[in-house]
Amino acid sequence: MAALYVAFFCLENAVRDLISERLLERKGINWWDECVSPKIKRDVESLKVKEEKNKYHAQRSPALIGYTMFGNLAQIIINNWQEFSDLFPDQAWITSRFNDLEMSRNIIMHTGILPDIEIERIESIVRDWIRQVG
């Protein structure tokens, strides 16, 4: 499961980087305010406030996108489809892969064990993502 944890860490942060770089390039420095839904912004702010109360502990990220949940990333891409449509076949491609990944991710991140068939699914989706996005 350790290798899967690393794979998810890398993929999740690569998706965050893709979103922030693409939207910064196309929408400018205020991309977060303009492109992220009010609900996601509220959830992020809530997490930041919670973390700020625990001053003894390091913050998870200097960037707001670092506070998003995995499922939020697909929502941001879909809600800004015009900025990402050149990278993906369609929105259903994003939705189906993120839904499958999120189920497996939650098991791994909460110290669960996945059967081989689920590990193969993750590996296949990650390969698809790399071939699709680069």
Coordinates of N, CA and C in Angstrom, one line a residue:
M1 N 0.8 -1.2 0.0 CA 0.0 0.0 0.0 C 0.9 1.3 0.0
A2 N 2.1 1.1 0.5 CA 3.0 2.3 0.5 C 3.2 2.9 -0.9
A3 N 3.4 2.0 -1.9 CA 3.6 2.5 -3.2 C 2.3 3.2 -3.8
L4 N 1.2 2.7 -3.4 CA -0.1 3.4 -3.8 C -0.2 4.8 -3.1
Y5 N 0.2 4.8 -1.9 CA 0.1 6.1 -1.2 C 1.0 7.1 -1.9
V6 N 2.2 6.7 -2.3 CA 3.1 7.6 -3.0 C 2.5 8.0 -4.4
A7 N 1.9 7.0 -5.1 CA 1.2 7.3 -6.4 C 0.1 8.3 -6.2
F8 N -0.7 8.2 -5.2 CA -1.8 9.1 -5.0 C -1.2 10.5 -4.6
F9 N -0.2 10.5 -3.7 CA 0.4 11.8 -3.4 C 0.9 12.5 -4.6
C10 N 1.6 11.8 -5.5 CA 2.1 12.4 -6.7 C 1.0 12.9 -7.7
L11 N 0.0 12.0 -7.9 CA -1.1 12.3 -8.8 C -1.9 13.5 -8.3
E12 N -2.3 13.5 -7.0 CA -3.1 14.5 -6.5 C -2.4 15.9 -6.6
N13 N -1.1 15.9 -6.2 CA -0.4 17.2 -6.3 C -0.1 17.6 -7.8
A14 N 0.0 16.6 -8.7 CA 0.2 17.0 -10.1 C -1.1 17.6 -10.6
V15 N -2.2 17.1 -10.2 CA -3.5 17.6 -10.6 C -3.7 19.1 -10.1
R16 N -3.3 19.3 -8.8 CA -3.3 20.6 -8.2 C -2.4 21.6 -9.0
D17 N -1.2 21.1 -9.3 CA -0.3 21.9 -10.1 C -0.9 22.2 -11.5
L18 N -1.5 21.2 -12.1 CA -2.0 21.5 -13.5 C -3.1 22.5 -13.4
I19 N -4.0 22.4 -12.4 CA -5.1 23.4 -12.3 C -4.6 24.8 -12.0
S20 N -3.7 24.9 -11.0 CA -3.2 26.2 -10.7 C -2.4 26.9 -11.8
E21 N -1.6 26.1 -12.4 CA -0.7 26.6 -13.5 C -1.6 27.0 -14.7
R22 N -2.5 26.2 -15.1 CA -3.4 26.4 -16.2 C -4.3 27.7 -16.0
L23 N -4.9 27.7 -14.8 CA -5.8 28.8 -14.5 C -5.0 30.1 -14.3
L24 N -3.9 30.1 -13.7 CA -3.0 31.3 -13.6 C -2.7 31.8 -15.0
E25 N -2.2 30.9 -15.8 CA -1.8 31.3 -17.2 C -3.0 31.9 -18.0
R26 N -4.2 31.3 -17.8 CA -5.3 31.8 -18.7 C -6.2 32.8 -18.0
K27 N -6.3 32.8 -16.7 CA -7.2 33.7 -16.0 C -6.5 34.8 -15.2
G28 N -5.2 34.6 -14.9 CA -4.5 35.6 -14.2 C -4.4 35.3 -12.7
I29 N -3.8 36.2 -12.0 CA -3.5 36.0 -10.6 C -4.8 35.8 -9.7
N30 N -5.9 36.3 -10.2 CA -7.1 36.2 -9.4 C -7.9 34.9 -9.8
W31 N -7.3 33.9 -10.3 CA -8.0 32.7 -10.8 C -8.7 32.1 -9.7
W32 N -8.2 32.0 -8.5 CA -8.9 31.3 -7.4 C -10.3 32.0 -7.2
D33 N -10.3 33.3 -7.1 CA -11.5 34.0 -6.9 C -12.5 33.9 -8.0
E34 N -12.0 33.8 -9.2 CA -12.9 33.8 -10.4 C -13.4 32.4 -10.8
C35 N -12.6 31.4 -10.5 CA -12.8 30.1 -11.1 C -13.2 29.0 -10.1
V36 N -13.2 29.2 -8.8 CA -13.5 28.2 -7.9 C -14.9 28.5 -7.3
S37 N -15.7 27.5 -7.1 CA -17.0 27.6 -6.6 C -17.1 28.2 -5.2
P38 N -18.1 28.9 -4.8 CA -18.2 29.4 -3.5 C -18.2 28.3 -2.4
K39 N -18.8 27.1 -2.7 CA -18.7 26.0 -1.7 C -17.3 25.5 -1.5
I40 N -16.5 25.3 -2.5 CA -15.2 24.9 -2.4 C -14.4 25.9 -1.6
K41 N -14.6 27.2 -1.9 CA -13.9 28.3 -1.2 C -14.2 28.3 0.3
R42 N -15.5 28.1 0.6 CA -15.9 28.0 2.0 C -15.3 26.8 2.7
D43 N -15.3 25.7 2.1 CA -14.6 24.5 2.7 C -13.1 24.7 2.9
V44 N -12.5 25.3 2.0 CA -11.1 25.6 2.1 C -10.8 26.6 3.2
E45 N -11.6 27.6 3.3 CA -11.4 28.6 4.4 C -11.7 28.0 5.7
S46 N -12.6 27.1 5.8 CA -12.9 26.4 7.1 C -11.7 25.6 7.5
L47 N -11.1 24.9 6.6 CA -9.9 24.1 6.9 C -8.7 25.0 7.3
K48 N -8.6 26.1 6.6 CA -7.5 27.0 7.0 C -7.7 27.6 8.4
V49 N -8.9 28.0 8.7 CA -9.2 28.5 10.1 C -8.9 27.4 11.1
K50 N -9.3 26.2 10.9 CA -9.1 25.1 11.8 C -7.6 24.9 12.0
E51 N -6.8 24.9 10.9 CA -5.4 24.7 11.0 C -4.7 25.9 11.8
E52 N -5.2 27.1 11.5 CA -4.6 28.3 12.1 C -4.7 28.3 13.6
K53 N -5.7 27.6 14.1 CA -5.9 27.5 15.6 C -4.8 26.6 16.2
N54 N -4.3 25.7 15.4 CA -3.2 24.8 15.9 C -1.9 25.4 15.5
K55 N -1.4 26.4 16.1 CA -0.2 27.1 15.7 C 1.0 26.3 15.8
Y56 N 1.0 25.3 16.7 CA 2.2 24.5 16.9 C 2.4 23.6 15.7
H57 N 1.5 23.4 14.8 CA 1.6 22.4 13.7 C 1.8 23.1 12.4
A58 N 2.6 22.5 11.5 CA 2.8 23.1 10.2 C 1.5 23.1 9.4
Q59 N 1.3 24.1 8.6 CA 0.2 24.2 7.7 C 0.4 23.2 6.5
R60 N -0.7 22.8 5.9 CA -0.6 21.8 4.8 C 0.0 22.4 3.5
S61 N -0.3 23.7 3.3 CA 0.1 24.3 2.0 C 0.1 25.8 2.1
P62 N 1.0 26.5 1.4 CA 0.9 27.9 1.3 C -0.1 28.4 0.3
A63 N -0.6 27.5 -0.6 CA -1.5 27.8 -1.6 C -2.9 27.3 -1.2
L64 N -4.0 28.1 -1.6 CA -5.3 27.7 -1.3 C -5.7 26.3 -1.9
I65 N -5.2 26.1 -3.1 CA -5.6 24.8 -3.7 C -5.1 23.6 -3.0
G66 N -4.1 23.8 -2.1 CA -3.5 22.7 -1.3 C -4.5 22.3 -0.2
Y67 N -5.6 23.1 0.0 CA -6.6 22.8 1.0 C -7.8 22.1 0.4
T68 N -7.8 21.9 -0.9 CA -9.0 21.3 -1.6 C -8.9 19.8 -1.3
M69 N -10.1 19.2 -1.3 CA -10.2 17.7 -1.3 C -10.0 17.2 -2.7
F70 N -9.7 15.9 -2.8 CA -9.4 15.3 -4.0 C -10.6 15.5 -5.0
G71 N -11.8 15.2 -4.5 CA -13.0 15.4 -5.4 C -13.2 16.8 -5.9
N72 N -12.8 17.8 -5.1 CA -12.9 19.2 -5.5 C -12.1 19.4 -6.8
L73 N -11.0 18.7 -7.0 CA -10.2 19.0 -8.2 C -10.9 18.7 -9.5
A74 N -11.6 17.6 -9.5 CA -12.5 17.3 -10.7 C -13.5 18.4 -10.9
Q75 N -14.1 18.8 -9.8 CA -15.2 19.9 -9.9 C -14.6 21.2 -10.5
I76 N -13.4 21.5 -10.1 CA -12.7 22.7 -10.6 C -12.5 22.6 -12.1
I77 N -12.0 21.4 -12.5 CA -11.7 21.2 -13.9 C -13.0 21.3 -14.7
I78 N -14.0 20.6 -14.2 CA -15.3 20.6 -15.0 C -16.0 22.0 -15.0
N79 N -15.9 22.7 -13.9 CA -16.5 24.0 -13.8 C -15.8 25.0 -14.7
N80 N -14.6 24.7 -15.1 CA -13.8 25.6 -15.9 C -13.4 24.8 -17.2
W81 N -14.3 24.1 -17.7 CA -14.1 23.2 -18.8 C -13.4 23.9 -20.0
Q82 N -13.8 25.1 -20.3 CA -13.2 25.8 -21.5 C -11.7 25.9 -21.3
E83 N -11.2 25.9 -20.1 CA -9.8 26.0 -19.9 C -9.0 24.7 -19.9
F84 N -9.8 23.6 -19.9 CA -9.2 22.2 -19.8 C -9.6 21.3 -20.9
S85 N -10.5 21.7 -21.8 CA -11.1 20.8 -22.8 C -10.1 20.3 -23.8
D86 N -9.0 21.1 -24.0 CA -8.0 20.6 -24.9 C -7.1 19.5 -24.3
L87 N -7.3 19.2 -23.0 CA -6.4 18.2 -22.4 C -7.2 16.9 -22.2
F88 N -8.5 16.9 -22.2 CA -9.3 15.7 -21.9 C -10.3 15.4 -23.0
P89 N -10.7 14.1 -23.2 CA -11.7 13.8 -24.2 C -13.1 14.5 -23.9
D90 N -13.5 14.4 -22.7 CA -14.8 15.0 -22.3 C -14.8 15.0 -20.7
Q91 N -15.9 15.6 -20.2 CA -16.1 15.7 -18.8 C -16.3 14.4 -18.1
A92 N -17.0 13.5 -18.8 CA -17.3 12.2 -18.3 C -16.0 11.4 -18.0
W93 N -14.9 11.6 -18.8 CA -13.6 11.0 -18.6 C -13.1 11.4 -17.3
I94 N -13.2 12.7 -17.0 CA -12.7 13.2 -15.7 C -13.5 12.6 -14.5
T95 N -14.8 12.7 -14.7 CA -15.7 12.3 -13.6 C -15.5 10.8 -13.3
S96 N -15.5 10.0 -14.3 CA -15.4 8.5 -14.0 C -14.1 8.2 -13.3
R97 N -13.0 8.7 -13.8 CA -11.7 8.4 -13.2 C -11.5 9.0 -11.8
F98 N -12.0 10.2 -11.6 CA -11.9 10.7 -10.2 C -12.8 10.0 -9.3
N99 N -14.0 9.6 -9.7 CA -14.8 8.8 -8.8 C -14.2 7.5 -8.4
D100 N -13.6 6.8 -9.4 CA -13.0 5.5 -9.0 C -11.8 5.8 -8.2
L101 N -10.9 6.7 -8.5 CA -9.8 7.0 -7.7 C -10.1 7.4 -6.3
E102 N -11.1 8.3 -6.1 CA -11.5 8.7 -4.8 C -11.9 7.6 -3.9
M103 N -12.6 6.6 -4.4 CA -13.0 5.5 -3.5 C -11.8 4.8 -3.0
S104 N -10.8 4.5 -3.9 CA -9.6 3.8 -3.6 C -8.7 4.7 -2.7
R105 N -8.6 5.9 -3.0 CA -7.8 6.9 -2.2 C -8.2 6.9 -0.8
N106 N -9.5 7.0 -0.6 CA -10.0 7.1 0.8 C -9.7 5.8 1.6
I107 N -9.7 4.7 1.0 CA -9.4 3.4 1.7 C -7.9 3.5 2.0
I108 N -7.0 3.8 1.1 CA -5.6 3.9 1.3 C -5.2 4.9 2.4
M109 N -5.8 6.1 2.3 CA -5.4 7.2 3.2 C -5.9 6.9 4.6
H110 N -6.8 6.0 4.8 CA -7.3 5.6 6.1 C -6.8 4.2 6.5
T111 N -5.7 3.9 6.0 CA -4.9 2.7 6.3 C -5.6 1.3 6.0
G112 N -6.5 1.4 5.0 CA -7.1 0.2 4.5 C -6.3 -0.6 3.5
I113 N -6.7 -1.8 3.2 CA -6.0 -2.6 2.2 C -6.9 -2.8 1.0
L114 N -6.3 -2.6 -0.2 CA -7.0 -2.8 -1.4 C -6.7 -4.2 -2.1
P115 N -7.6 -4.9 -2.6 CA -7.3 -6.1 -3.4 C -6.6 -5.8 -4.7
D116 N -6.0 -6.8 -5.2 CA -5.2 -6.6 -6.4 C -6.0 -6.0 -7.6
I117 N -7.2 -6.3 -7.7 CA -8.0 -5.8 -8.8 C -8.2 -4.3 -8.7
E118 N -8.3 -3.8 -7.5 CA -8.4 -2.3 -7.3 C -7.0 -1.6 -7.6
I119 N -6.0 -2.3 -7.2 CA -4.6 -1.8 -7.4 C -4.4 -1.7 -8.9
E120 N -4.8 -2.7 -9.7 CA -4.7 -2.7 -11.1 C -5.5 -1.5 -11.7
R121 N -6.7 -1.3 -11.2 CA -7.5 -0.2 -11.7 C -6.8 1.2 -11.5
I122 N -6.2 1.4 -10.3 CA -5.5 2.6 -10.0 C -4.3 2.8 -11.0
E123 N -3.6 1.7 -11.2 CA -2.4 1.8 -12.1 C -2.9 2.1 -13.5
S124 N -4.0 1.5 -13.9 CA -4.5 1.8 -15.2 C -4.9 3.3 -15.4
I125 N -5.6 3.8 -14.4 CA -6.1 5.2 -14.4 C -4.9 6.1 -14.4
V126 N -3.9 5.9 -13.6 CA -2.7 6.7 -13.6 C -2.0 6.7 -14.9
R127 N -1.9 5.5 -15.5 CA -1.3 5.5 -16.9 C -2.1 6.3 -17.9
D128 N -3.4 6.1 -17.8 CA -4.3 6.9 -18.7 C -4.1 8.4 -18.5
W129 N -4.0 8.8 -17.2 CA -3.8 10.3 -16.9 C -2.5 10.8 -17.5
I130 N -1.4 10.0 -17.3 CA -0.1 10.4 -17.8 C -0.1 10.5 -19.4
R131 N -0.7 9.5 -20.0 CA -0.7 9.5 -21.5 C -1.6 10.7 -22.0
Q132 N -2.6 11.0 -21.3 CA -3.6 12.0 -21.7 C -3.0 13.4 -21.5
V133 N -2.4 13.6 -20.3 CA -2.0 15.0 -19.9 C -0.5 15.2 -20.1
G134 N 0.3 14.1 -19.9 CA 1.7 14.2 -20.1 C 2.4 14.3 -18.7

